[in-house]
PDB file of C-alpha atoms in Angstrom:
ATOM      1  CA  ASP P  25       6.885  -0.593   6.474  1.00 86.00           C
ATOM      2  CA  SER P  26       6.141  -3.502   4.106  1.00 90.00           C
ATOM      3  CA  GLY P  27       8.424  -5.975   5.877  1.00 95.00           C
ATOM      4  CA  VAL P  28      10.570  -6.362   2.756  1.00 98.00           C
ATOM      5  CA  THR P  29      14.140  -5.161   3.147  1.00 98.00           C
ATOM      6  CA  GLN P  30      16.605  -4.233   0.444  1.00 98.00           C
ATOM      7  CA  THR P  31      20.280  -3.382   0.631  1.00 98.00           C
ATOM      8  CA  PRO P  32      22.041  -1.237  -0.215  1.00 98.00           C
ATOM      9  CA  LYS P  33      19.775   1.795  -0.371  1.00 97.00           C
ATOM     10  CA  HIS P  34      22.058   3.612  -2.795  1.00 97.00           C
ATOM     11  CA  LEU P  35      24.803   2.364  -5.071  1.00 97.00           C
ATOM     12  CA  ILE P  36      27.135   4.374  -7.288  1.00 98.00           C
ATOM     13  CA  THR P  37      29.418   2.528  -9.649  1.00 98.00           C
ATOM     14  CA  ALA P  38      31.131   2.828 -13.004  1.00 98.00           C
ATOM     15  CA  THR P  39      30.339   1.414 -16.425  1.00 98.00           C
ATOM     16  CA  GLY P  40      31.563  -2.129 -16.929  1.00 98.00           C
ATOM     17  CA  GLN P  41      31.353  -2.984 -13.238  1.00 98.00           C
ATOM     18  CA  ARG P  42      29.288  -5.660 -11.507  1.00 98.00           C
ATOM     19  CA  VAL P  43      26.990  -5.141  -8.515  1.00 98.00           C
ATOM     20  CA  THR P  44      24.792  -7.307  -6.327  1.00 98.00           C
ATOM     21  CA  LEU P  45      21.506  -6.156  -4.862  1.00 98.00           C
ATOM     22  CA  ARG P  46      20.019  -8.007  -1.941  1.00 98.00           C
ATOM     23  CA  CYS P  47      16.429  -8.555  -0.881  1.00 98.00           C
ATOM     24  CA  SER P  48      14.883 -10.204   2.166  1.00 98.00           C
ATOM     25  CA  PRO P  49      11.187 -11.028   1.749  1.00 98.00           C
ATOM     26  CA  ARG P  50       8.506 -10.706   4.405  1.00 97.00           C
ATOM     27  CA  SER P  51       8.488 -13.506   6.916  1.00 96.00           C
ATOM     28  CA  GLY P  52       6.522 -16.413   5.461  1.00 95.00           C
ATOM     29  CA  ASP P  53       6.576 -15.190   1.854  1.00 97.00           C
ATOM     30  CA  LEU P  54       7.963 -17.687  -0.627  1.00 97.00           C
ATOM     31  CA  SER P  55       7.939 -15.578  -3.794  1.00 97.00           C
ATOM     32  CA  VAL P  56      10.379 -12.812  -4.605  1.00 98.00           C
ATOM     33  CA  TYR P  57       9.969 -10.513  -7.593  1.00 97.00           C
ATOM     34  CA  TRP P  58      12.491  -8.061  -9.016  1.00 97.00           C
ATOM     35  CA  TYR P  59      11.481  -4.885 -10.838  1.00 97.00           C
ATOM     36  CA  GLN P  60      13.381  -2.068 -12.504  1.00 96.00           C
ATOM     37  CA  GLN P  61      11.958   1.453 -12.431  1.00 94.00           C
ATOM     38  CA  SER P  62      13.355   4.072 -14.769  1.00 89.00           C
ATOM     39  CA  LEU P  63      11.985   7.401 -15.948  1.00 78.00           C
ATOM     40  CA  ASP P  64      11.568   6.326 -19.551  1.00 75.00           C
ATOM     41  CA  GLN P  65      10.463   2.700 -19.101  1.00 74.00           C
ATOM     42  CA  GLY P  66       8.421   2.922 -15.935  1.00 84.00           C
ATOM     43  CA  LEU P  67       8.176  -0.110 -13.673  1.00 90.00           C
ATOM     44  CA  GLN P  68       9.311  -3.254 -15.491  1.00 93.00           C
ATOM     45  CA  PHE P  69       9.062  -6.802 -14.199  1.00 94.00           C
ATOM     46  CA  LEU P  70      12.398  -8.600 -14.368  1.00 96.00           C
ATOM     47  CA  ILE P  71      12.091 -12.007 -12.759  1.00 96.00           C
ATOM     48  CA  GLN P  72      10.249 -14.039 -10.118  1.00 96.00           C
ATOM     49  CA  TYR P  73      11.515 -16.780  -7.843  1.00 97.00           C
ATOM     50  CA  TYR P  74       9.314 -19.083  -5.819  1.00 97.00           C
ATOM     51  CA  ASN P  75      10.791 -21.203  -3.039  1.00 97.00           C
ATOM     52  CA  GLY P  76      14.221 -21.167  -4.633  1.00 97.00           C
ATOM     53  CA  GLU P  77      13.152 -21.849  -8.210  1.00 97.00           C
ATOM     54  CA  GLU P  78      12.765 -19.436 -11.106  1.00 96.00           C
ATOM     55  CA  ARG P  79       9.029 -19.049 -11.713  1.00 95.00           C
ATOM     56  CA  ALA P  80       8.616 -16.337 -14.364  1.00 93.00           C
ATOM     57  CA  LYS P  81      10.829 -14.150 -16.458  1.00 93.00           C
ATOM     58  CA  GLY P  82      10.174 -10.671 -17.781  1.00 92.00           C
ATOM     59  CA  ASN P  83      12.353  -8.117 -19.483  1.00 85.00           C
ATOM     60  CA  ILE P  84      15.563  -9.192 -17.827  1.00 95.00           C
ATOM     61  CA  LEU P  85      18.768  -8.626 -19.775  1.00 96.00           C
ATOM     62  CA  GLU P  86      21.280 -11.430 -20.229  1.00 96.00           C
ATOM     63  CA  ARG P  87      23.782  -9.330 -18.262  1.00 97.00           C
ATOM     64  CA  PHE P  88      21.464  -9.601 -15.273  1.00 98.00           C
ATOM     65  CA  SER P  89      20.893 -12.696 -13.190  1.00 97.00           C
ATOM     66  CA  ALA P  90      19.172 -13.520  -9.944  1.00 98.00           C
ATOM     67  CA  GLN P  91      18.838 -16.308  -7.456  1.00 98.00           C
ATOM     68  CA  GLN P  92      16.874 -17.163  -4.355  1.00 98.00           C
ATOM     69  CA  PHE P  93      18.663 -18.879  -1.522  1.00 98.00           C
ATOM     70  CA  PRO P  94      17.407 -21.588   0.896  1.00 97.00           C
ATOM     71  CA  ASP P  95      16.661 -18.922   3.513  1.00 96.00           C
ATOM     72  CA  LEU P  96      14.486 -17.267   0.803  1.00 97.00           C
ATOM     73  CA  HIS P  97      16.499 -14.087   0.487  1.00 97.00           C
ATOM     74  CA  SER P  98      17.293 -13.134  -3.081  1.00 98.00           C
ATOM     75  CA  GLU P  99      20.107 -11.418  -4.924  1.00 98.00           C
ATOM     76  CA  LEU P 100      20.033  -9.627  -8.243  1.00 98.00           C
ATOM     77  CA  ASN P 101      23.372  -9.497 -10.015  1.00 98.00           C
ATOM     78  CA  LEU P 102      23.964  -6.808 -12.621  1.00 98.00           C
ATOM     79  CA  SER P 103      27.124  -7.093 -14.702  1.00 98.00           C
ATOM     80  CA  SER P 104      28.879  -5.156 -17.463  1.00 98.00           C
ATOM     81  CA  LEU P 105      26.928  -2.163 -16.280  1.00 98.00           C
ATOM     82  CA  GLU P 106      25.923   0.526 -18.743  1.00 97.00           C
ATOM     83  CA  LEU P 107      24.739   4.085 -18.179  1.00 96.00           C
ATOM     84  CA  GLY P 108      21.224   2.996 -19.079  1.00 94.00           C
ATOM     85  CA  ASP P 109      21.125   0.572 -16.166  1.00 96.00           C
ATOM     86  CA  SER P 110      20.839   3.513 -13.788  1.00 96.00           C
ATOM     87  CA  ALA P 111      17.440   3.060 -12.168  1.00 96.00           C
ATOM     88  CA  LEU P 112      15.569   2.113  -9.037  1.00 96.00           C
ATOM     89  CA  TYR P 113      15.479  -1.621  -8.448  1.00 98.00           C
ATOM     90  CA  PHE P 114      12.634  -2.949  -6.348  1.00 98.00           C
ATOM     91  CA  CYS P 115      12.086  -6.300  -4.865  1.00 98.00           C
ATOM     92  CA  ALA P 116       8.630  -7.483  -3.842  1.00 97.00           C
ATOM     93  CA  SER P 117       7.417 -10.583  -2.071  1.00 97.00           C
ATOM     94  CA  SER P 118       4.208 -12.541  -1.789  1.00 96.00           C
ATOM     95  CA  VAL P 119       3.070 -15.678  -0.042  1.00 96.00           C
ATOM     96  CA  GLY P 120       2.409 -17.977  -2.981  1.00 93.00           C
ATOM     97  CA  TRP P 121       3.525 -18.479  -6.560  1.00 91.00           C
ATOM     98  CA  THR P 122       0.742 -16.722  -8.448  1.00 90.00           C
ATOM     99  CA  VAL P 123       1.014 -13.069  -9.389  1.00 86.00           C
ATOM    100  CA  ARG P 124      -2.630 -12.676  -8.332  1.00 88.00           C
ATOM    101  CA  GLU P 125      -1.623 -12.206  -4.751  1.00 89.00           C
ATOM    102  CA  THR P 126      -0.716  -8.964  -3.091  1.00 92.00           C
ATOM    103  CA  GLN P 127       2.915  -8.125  -3.651  1.00 94.00           C
ATOM    104  CA  TYR P 128       4.683  -6.191  -0.923  1.00 96.00           C
ATOM    105  CA  PHE P 129       7.440  -3.947  -2.209  1.00 97.00           C
ATOM    106  CA  GLY P 130      10.680  -3.051  -0.516  1.00 97.00           C
ATOM    107  CA  PRO P 131      12.070   0.497  -0.388  1.00 96.00           C
ATOM    108  CA  GLY P 132      14.283  -0.075  -3.424  1.00 97.00           C
ATOM    109  CA  THR P 133      17.940   0.278  -4.311  1.00 98.00           C
ATOM    110  CA  ARG P 134      18.875   3.344  -6.310  1.00 97.00           C
ATOM    111  CA  LEU P 135      21.656   2.468  -8.752  1.00 97.00           C
ATOM    112  CA  LEU P 136      23.669   5.154 -10.470  1.00 97.00           C
ATOM    113  CA  VAL P 137      26.120   4.096 -13.162  1.00 97.00           C
ATOM    114  CA  LEU P 138      28.673   6.770 -14.060  1.00 97.00           C
TER     115      LEU P 138
ATOM    116  CA  GLY U  12       0.646  -5.234 -27.402  1.00 35.00           C
ATOM    117  CA  GLU U  13       1.979  -5.208 -23.879  1.00 39.00           C
ATOM    118  CA  SER U  14       1.133  -1.699 -22.859  1.00 45.00           C
ATOM    119  CA  VAL U  15      -0.854  -0.273 -20.033  1.00 54.00           C
ATOM    120  CA  GLY U  16      -1.243   3.447 -20.187  1.00 49.00           C
ATOM    121  CA  LEU U  17      -2.782   6.295 -18.295  1.00 41.00           C
ATOM    122  CA  HIS U  18      -4.685   9.132 -19.850  1.00 47.00           C
ATOM    123  CA  LEU U  19      -3.158  11.944 -17.754  1.00 51.00           C
ATOM    124  CA  PRO U  20       0.339  12.150 -16.340  1.00 85.00           C
ATOM    125  CA  THR U  21      -0.650  14.657 -13.595  1.00 91.00           C
ATOM    126  CA  LEU U  22      -3.938  15.226 -11.820  1.00 93.00           C
ATOM    127  CA  SER U  23      -4.530  18.137  -9.432  1.00 95.00           C
ATOM    128  CA  VAL U  24      -7.445  17.835  -7.034  1.00 96.00           C
ATOM    129  CA  GLN U  25      -8.758  20.065  -4.289  1.00 97.00           C
ATOM    130  CA  GLU U  26      -8.471  18.556  -0.821  1.00 96.00           C
ATOM    131  CA  GLY U  27     -11.805  17.006   0.129  1.00 96.00           C
ATOM    132  CA  ASP U  28     -12.896  16.446  -3.475  1.00 97.00           C
ATOM    133  CA  ASN U  29     -13.083  13.056  -5.146  1.00 97.00           C
ATOM    134  CA  SER U  30     -10.238  11.983  -7.431  1.00 97.00           C
ATOM    135  CA  ILE U  31     -10.630   9.851 -10.521  1.00 96.00           C
ATOM    136  CA  ILE U  32      -7.549   8.329 -12.091  1.00 96.00           C
ATOM    137  CA  ASN U  33      -7.981   6.592 -15.427  1.00 94.00           C
ATOM    138  CA  CYS U  34      -6.106   3.807 -17.122  1.00 93.00           C
ATOM    139  CA  ALA U  35      -6.363   2.131 -20.517  1.00 93.00           C
ATOM    140  CA  TYR U  36      -5.077  -1.373 -21.050  1.00 91.00           C
ATOM    141  CA  SER U  37      -4.493  -3.110 -24.332  1.00 84.00           C
ATOM    142  CA  ASN U  38      -4.175  -6.829 -23.642  1.00 89.00           C
ATOM    143  CA  SER U  39      -7.495  -8.615 -24.060  1.00 88.00           C
ATOM    144  CA  ALA U  40      -6.079 -11.634 -22.235  1.00 88.00           C
ATOM    145  CA  SER U  41      -5.713  -9.653 -19.002  1.00 91.00           C
ATOM    146  CA  ASP U  42      -8.172 -10.829 -16.386  1.00 91.00           C
ATOM    147  CA  TYR U  43      -6.720  -9.340 -13.228  1.00 94.00           C
ATOM    148  CA  PHE U  44      -5.967  -5.683 -12.528  1.00 96.00           C
ATOM    149  CA  ILE U  45      -4.323  -3.865  -9.670  1.00 96.00           C
ATOM    150  CA  TRP U  46      -3.830  -0.293  -8.524  1.00 97.00           C
ATOM    151  CA  TYR U  47      -0.665   0.690  -6.718  1.00 96.00           C
ATOM    152  CA  LYS U  48       0.284   3.895  -4.930  1.00 97.00           C
ATOM    153  CA  GLN U  49       3.890   5.071  -4.809  1.00 95.00           C
ATOM    154  CA  GLU U  50       4.865   7.860  -2.470  1.00 94.00           C
ATOM    155  CA  SER U  51       8.067   9.774  -2.980  1.00 91.00           C
ATOM    156  CA  GLY U  52      11.100   7.717  -1.991  1.00 89.00           C
ATOM    157  CA  LYS U  53       9.120   4.557  -1.341  1.00 93.00           C
ATOM    158  CA  GLY U  54       8.204   1.377  -3.130  1.00 95.00           C
ATOM    159  CA  PRO U  55       4.768   0.812  -4.676  1.00 95.00           C
ATOM    160  CA  GLN U  56       1.999  -0.073  -2.250  1.00 96.00           C
ATOM    161  CA  PHE U  57      -0.997  -2.225  -3.138  1.00 95.00           C
ATOM    162  CA  ILE U  58      -4.301  -0.335  -3.003  1.00 96.00           C
ATOM    163  CA  ILE U  59      -6.976  -2.523  -4.547  1.00 97.00           C
ATOM    164  CA  ASP U  60      -7.416  -5.196  -7.181  1.00 96.00           C
ATOM    165  CA  ILE U  61     -10.233  -6.455  -9.370  1.00 96.00           C
ATOM    166  CA  ARG U  62     -10.819  -9.565 -11.425  1.00 94.00           C
ATOM    167  CA  SER U  63     -12.383  -9.469 -14.857  1.00 93.00           C
ATOM    168  CA  ASN U  64     -15.579 -11.158 -13.675  1.00 94.00           C
ATOM    169  CA  MET U  65     -16.382  -7.972 -11.745  1.00 96.00           C
ATOM    170  CA  ASP U  66     -16.965  -4.420 -12.919  1.00 96.00           C
ATOM    171  CA  LYS U  67     -16.697  -2.655  -9.577  1.00 97.00           C
ATOM    172  CA  ARG U  68     -14.941  -3.213  -6.315  1.00 98.00           C
ATOM    173  CA  GLN U  69     -14.843  -0.998  -3.252  1.00 97.00           C
ATOM    174  CA  GLY U  70     -12.274  -0.598  -0.561  1.00 95.00           C
ATOM    175  CA  GLN U  71     -11.730   1.955   2.134  1.00 93.00           C
ATOM    176  CA  ARG U  72     -12.310   5.320   0.409  1.00 96.00           C
ATOM    177  CA  VAL U  73     -11.333   3.756  -2.943  1.00 98.00           C
ATOM    178  CA  THR U  74     -13.359   2.230  -5.735  1.00 98.00           C
ATOM    179  CA  VAL U  75     -12.053   0.521  -8.846  1.00 98.00           C
ATOM    180  CA  LEU U  76     -14.211   0.346 -11.954  1.00 98.00           C
ATOM    181  CA  LEU U  77     -13.495  -1.995 -14.836  1.00 97.00           C
ATOM    182  CA  ASN U  78     -14.980  -1.620 -18.300  1.00 95.00           C
ATOM    183  CA  LYS U  79     -13.854  -4.572 -20.351  1.00 93.00           C
ATOM    184  CA  THR U  80     -15.698  -3.426 -23.452  1.00 93.00           C
ATOM    185  CA  VAL U  81     -13.419  -0.425 -23.887  1.00 93.00           C
ATOM    186  CA  LYS U  82     -10.498  -1.837 -21.887  1.00 93.00           C
ATOM    187  CA  HIS U  83     -10.650   0.908 -19.300  1.00 95.00           C
ATOM    188  CA  LEU U  84      -9.877   0.906 -15.598  1.00 95.00           C
ATOM    189  CA  SER U  85     -10.385   3.724 -13.131  1.00 97.00           C
ATOM    190  CA  LEU U  86      -9.559   4.412  -9.516  1.00 97.00           C
ATOM    191  CA  GLN U  87     -11.812   6.692  -7.529  1.00 98.00           C
ATOM    192  CA  ILE U  88     -10.581   8.142  -4.270  1.00 98.00           C
ATOM    193  CA  ALA U  89     -13.248   9.698  -2.074  1.00 97.00           C
ATOM    194  CA  ALA U  90     -12.599  12.840  -0.023  1.00 97.00           C
ATOM    195  CA  THR U  91      -9.004  13.209  -1.186  1.00 97.00           C
ATOM    196  CA  GLN U  92      -6.543  13.945   1.611  1.00 96.00           C
ATOM    197  CA  PRO U  93      -2.993  15.340   1.582  1.00 96.00           C
ATOM    198  CA  GLY U  94      -1.730  11.821   2.320  1.00 96.00           C
ATOM    199  CA  ASP U  95      -3.131  10.678  -1.018  1.00 97.00           C
ATOM    200  CA  SER U  96      -0.469  12.683  -2.813  1.00 96.00           C
ATOM    201  CA  ALA U  97       1.528  10.103  -4.768  1.00 96.00           C
ATOM    202  CA  VAL U  98       1.972   8.455  -8.150  1.00 95.00           C
ATOM    203  CA  TYR U  99      -0.713   5.912  -8.941  1.00 96.00           C
ATOM    204  CA  PHE U 100      -0.055   2.958 -11.227  1.00 94.00           C
ATOM    205  CA  CYS U 101      -2.505   0.607 -12.775  1.00 95.00           C
ATOM    206  CA  ALA U 102      -1.245  -2.847 -13.637  1.00 94.00           C
ATOM    207  CA  GLU U 103      -2.617  -5.787 -15.589  1.00 94.00           C
ATOM    208  CA  ASN U 104      -1.968  -9.493 -15.531  1.00 91.00           C
ATOM    209  CA  PRO U 105      -2.218 -11.131 -18.952  1.00 84.00           C
ATOM    210  CA  GLY U 106      -0.321 -14.242 -17.934  1.00 81.00           C
ATOM    211  CA  ASP U 107       2.400 -15.013 -15.460  1.00 80.00           C
ATOM    212  CA  LYS U 108       3.624 -11.454 -14.929  1.00 85.00           C
ATOM    213  CA  ILE U 109       2.364  -8.015 -14.001  1.00 89.00           C
ATOM    214  CA  ILE U 110       2.602  -5.177 -16.521  1.00 91.00           C
ATOM    215  CA  PHE U 111       2.557  -1.685 -15.039  1.00 92.00           C
ATOM    216  CA  GLY U 112       1.348   1.520 -16.613  1.00 89.00           C
ATOM    217  CA  LYS U 113       3.444   4.689 -16.620  1.00 86.00           C
ATOM    218  CA  GLY U 114       1.681   6.254 -13.652  1.00 90.00           C
ATOM    219  CA  THR U 115      -0.362   9.353 -12.825  1.00 93.00           C
ATOM    220  CA  ARG U 116       0.866  11.861 -10.279  1.00 93.00           C
ATOM    221  CA  LEU U 117      -1.921  13.010  -7.958  1.00 96.00           C
ATOM    222  CA  HIS U 118      -1.355  16.509  -6.601  1.00 95.00           C
ATOM    223  CA  ILE U 119      -3.551  17.753  -3.764  1.00 95.00           C
ATOM    224  CA  LEU U 120      -4.429  21.421  -3.686  1.00 94.00           C
ATOM    225  CA  PRO U 121      -5.014  22.970  -0.237  1.00 89.00           C
TER     226      PRO U 121
END
């Protein structure tokens, strides 16, 4: 158990809908990272937040947004969902702001868009 | 370009033998590399990392080798056990993000 929790574990929704994925980092970690894992694209970095502020951005679509709250939990919002958004979404956390620290991954949320 | 790849998608190894998983990276600016292990139904788990000022680093039963000349990274697992069965990803850090390779599935033969 990494200490990172993600909810829900599974999510099934329809095209055009909007969903919110939630992540709670390990106690004491200030950074939260979001990743998307699909069969064709592999594991792709989406976005990083550090202590409530956006720190780095990767291949995140404009339809996707995220935020980190004062209690350090984070939410990833996916809107106008398309079939291609079906994937595993992982959140990871680390203590500091640099990516050169060990990231601890949560168990993921499996999203299926029908 | 921004690609990190692995030479073999699947590697089958006899239990007790050593495993070697290879990775090629393409970004010359990368100076930090990581290996992750992902078991079925779980998130990636950090195994070992190496900075570009080193060419070898050892952990518990694992060794990472870095050859910057040919942009090649490898993970060696000693005395492979059934619990090592997983997908292994190499990742590089060319800036402020981590770029993952596609992964190699390690299959342990009894």
